[in-house]
XYZ file of C-alpha atoms in Angstrom:
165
model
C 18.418 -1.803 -91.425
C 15.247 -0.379 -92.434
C 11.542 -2.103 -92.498
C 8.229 -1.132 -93.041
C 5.070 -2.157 -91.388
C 1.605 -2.442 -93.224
C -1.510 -3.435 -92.110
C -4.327 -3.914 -94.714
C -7.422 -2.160 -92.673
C -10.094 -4.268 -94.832
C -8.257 -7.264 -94.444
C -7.794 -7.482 -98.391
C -4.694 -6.941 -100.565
C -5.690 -6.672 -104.274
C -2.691 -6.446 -106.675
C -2.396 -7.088 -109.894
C 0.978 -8.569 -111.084
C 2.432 -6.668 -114.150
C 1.590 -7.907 -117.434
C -1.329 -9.692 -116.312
C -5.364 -8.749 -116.999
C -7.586 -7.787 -114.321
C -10.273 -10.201 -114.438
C -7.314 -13.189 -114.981
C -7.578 -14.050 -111.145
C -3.990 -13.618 -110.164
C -2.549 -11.571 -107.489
C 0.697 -10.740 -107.137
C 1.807 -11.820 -103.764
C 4.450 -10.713 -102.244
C 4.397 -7.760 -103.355
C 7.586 -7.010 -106.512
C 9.471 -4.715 -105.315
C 8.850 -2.623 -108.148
C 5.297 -2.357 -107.044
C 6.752 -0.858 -103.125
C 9.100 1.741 -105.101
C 6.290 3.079 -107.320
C 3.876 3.381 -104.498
C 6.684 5.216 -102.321
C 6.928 7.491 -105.812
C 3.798 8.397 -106.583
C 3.235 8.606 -102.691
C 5.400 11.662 -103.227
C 3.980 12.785 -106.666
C 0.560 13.373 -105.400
C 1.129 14.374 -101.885
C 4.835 15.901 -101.488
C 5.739 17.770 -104.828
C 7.600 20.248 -103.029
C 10.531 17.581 -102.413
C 13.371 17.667 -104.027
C 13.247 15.170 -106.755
C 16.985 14.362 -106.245
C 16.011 13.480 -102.316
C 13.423 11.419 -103.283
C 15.493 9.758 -106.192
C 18.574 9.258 -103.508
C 16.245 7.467 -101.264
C 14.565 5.013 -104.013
C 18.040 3.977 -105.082
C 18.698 2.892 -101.720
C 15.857 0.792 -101.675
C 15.961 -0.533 -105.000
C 18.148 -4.131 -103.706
C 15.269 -6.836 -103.581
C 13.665 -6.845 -99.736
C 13.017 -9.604 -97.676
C 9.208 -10.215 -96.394
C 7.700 -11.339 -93.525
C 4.046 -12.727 -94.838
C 1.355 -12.690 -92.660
C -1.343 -15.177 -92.614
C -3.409 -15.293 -95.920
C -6.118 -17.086 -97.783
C -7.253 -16.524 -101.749
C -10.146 -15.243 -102.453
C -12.582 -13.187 -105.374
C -16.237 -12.005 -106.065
C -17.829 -12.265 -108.972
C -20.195 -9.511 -110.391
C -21.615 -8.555 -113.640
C -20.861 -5.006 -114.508
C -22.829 -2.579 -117.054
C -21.431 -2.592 -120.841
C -22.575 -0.541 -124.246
C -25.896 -1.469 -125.401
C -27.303 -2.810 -122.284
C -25.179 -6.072 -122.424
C -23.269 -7.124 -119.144
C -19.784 -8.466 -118.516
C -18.824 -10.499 -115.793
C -15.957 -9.577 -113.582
C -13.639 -11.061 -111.205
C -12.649 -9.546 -108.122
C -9.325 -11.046 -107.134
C -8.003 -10.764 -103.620
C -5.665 -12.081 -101.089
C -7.465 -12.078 -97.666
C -4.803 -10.935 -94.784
C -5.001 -10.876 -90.733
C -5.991 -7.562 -90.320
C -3.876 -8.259 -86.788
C -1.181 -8.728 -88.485
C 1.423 -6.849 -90.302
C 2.969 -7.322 -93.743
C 6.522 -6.723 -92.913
C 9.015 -5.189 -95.537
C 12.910 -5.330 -94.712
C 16.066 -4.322 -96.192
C 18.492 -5.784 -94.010
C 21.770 -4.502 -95.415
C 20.094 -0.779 -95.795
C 21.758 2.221 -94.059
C 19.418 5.356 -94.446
C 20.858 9.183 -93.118
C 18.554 10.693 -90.984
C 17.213 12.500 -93.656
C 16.605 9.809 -95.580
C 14.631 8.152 -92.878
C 12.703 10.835 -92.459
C 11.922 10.997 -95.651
C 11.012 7.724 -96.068
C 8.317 7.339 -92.715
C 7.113 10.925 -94.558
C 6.432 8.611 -97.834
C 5.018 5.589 -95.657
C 3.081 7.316 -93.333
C 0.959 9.307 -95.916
C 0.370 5.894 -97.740
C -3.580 5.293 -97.800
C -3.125 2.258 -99.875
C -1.303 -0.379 -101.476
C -1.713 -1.879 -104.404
C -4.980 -1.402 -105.762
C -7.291 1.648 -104.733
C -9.318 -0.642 -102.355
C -6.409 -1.685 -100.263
C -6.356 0.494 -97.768
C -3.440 0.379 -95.934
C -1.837 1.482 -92.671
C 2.085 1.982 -92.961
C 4.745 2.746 -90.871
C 8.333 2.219 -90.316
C 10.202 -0.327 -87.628
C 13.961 -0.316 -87.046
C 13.983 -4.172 -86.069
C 14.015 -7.071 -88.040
C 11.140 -9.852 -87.709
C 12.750 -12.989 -85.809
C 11.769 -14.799 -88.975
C 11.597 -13.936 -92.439
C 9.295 -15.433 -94.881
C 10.566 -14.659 -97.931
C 14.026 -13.861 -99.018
C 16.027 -13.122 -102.609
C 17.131 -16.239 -103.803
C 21.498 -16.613 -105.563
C 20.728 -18.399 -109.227
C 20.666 -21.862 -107.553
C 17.867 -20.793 -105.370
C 19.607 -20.618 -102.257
C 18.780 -17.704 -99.804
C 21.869 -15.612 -98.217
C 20.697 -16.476 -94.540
């Protein structure tokens, strides 16, 4: 069992789901699990090139099964701001957010996940160096846990839409 821990320091999460605009107003929450492996990837990219590739690889595998969440708290929200364009004209833009309990963590589980030491090393190396998630302006605090919340939030639904616990 592995989990991961993130606080959002500003108390915003801003996130924009794939194949969406910017300035649409949609936020992707929870966050894909595509969005957790890339930031875990480029996590390594830009701070631990000196990693073997085929470590880093080994451990994204692992975590590529769809997680289970625990959500904290949240609320929408967005500002609204003009911002400079060519020849003096403006263009408005939406700021799309989901506020979150800065008290309380976003929690990120793989139940069924057995990590070697190395591995899990590896992986609170990735998490720990994390300054943000999602968008550059969610600034993030990350760590890992070795329990599972007493209740889970969210969970991968079997094609009739029934969860496995």
């Amino acid at each position: 069992m592995i989990a991961i821990e993130m606080r959002f320091l500003t108390g915003r999460y801003h996130a924009t789901p794939w194949g969406r605009q910017v300035n649409e107003g949609a936020v992707e929450w929870p966050p894909s699990p595509w969005r957790i492996l890339r930031a875990l990837l480029a996590v390594w990219h830009y701070k631990f090139p000196e990693i073997p590739e085929t470590q880093v690889r080994d451990l994204l595998q692992k975590l590529s099964v769809a997680p289970a969440y625990k959500l904290p708290q949240t609320a929408s929200g967005h500002t609204r701001h003009f911002m400079p364009a060519t020849n003096d004209k403006k263009t408005k833009v939406f700021d799309t957010f989901i506020a979150v309990s800065r008290n309380e963590p976003l929690v990120i589980c793989w139940p069924e996940i057995e990590l070697t030491d190395a591995q899990r090393q590896l992986l609170d190396l990735l998490v720990t160096a994390m300054g943000y998630f999602g968008r550059a302006e969610s600034w993030v605090e990350a760590s890992l846990s070795s329990s599972i919340p007493g209740s889970l939030s969210a969970i991968e639904l079997d094609e009739r839409g029934v969860g496995d616990s």
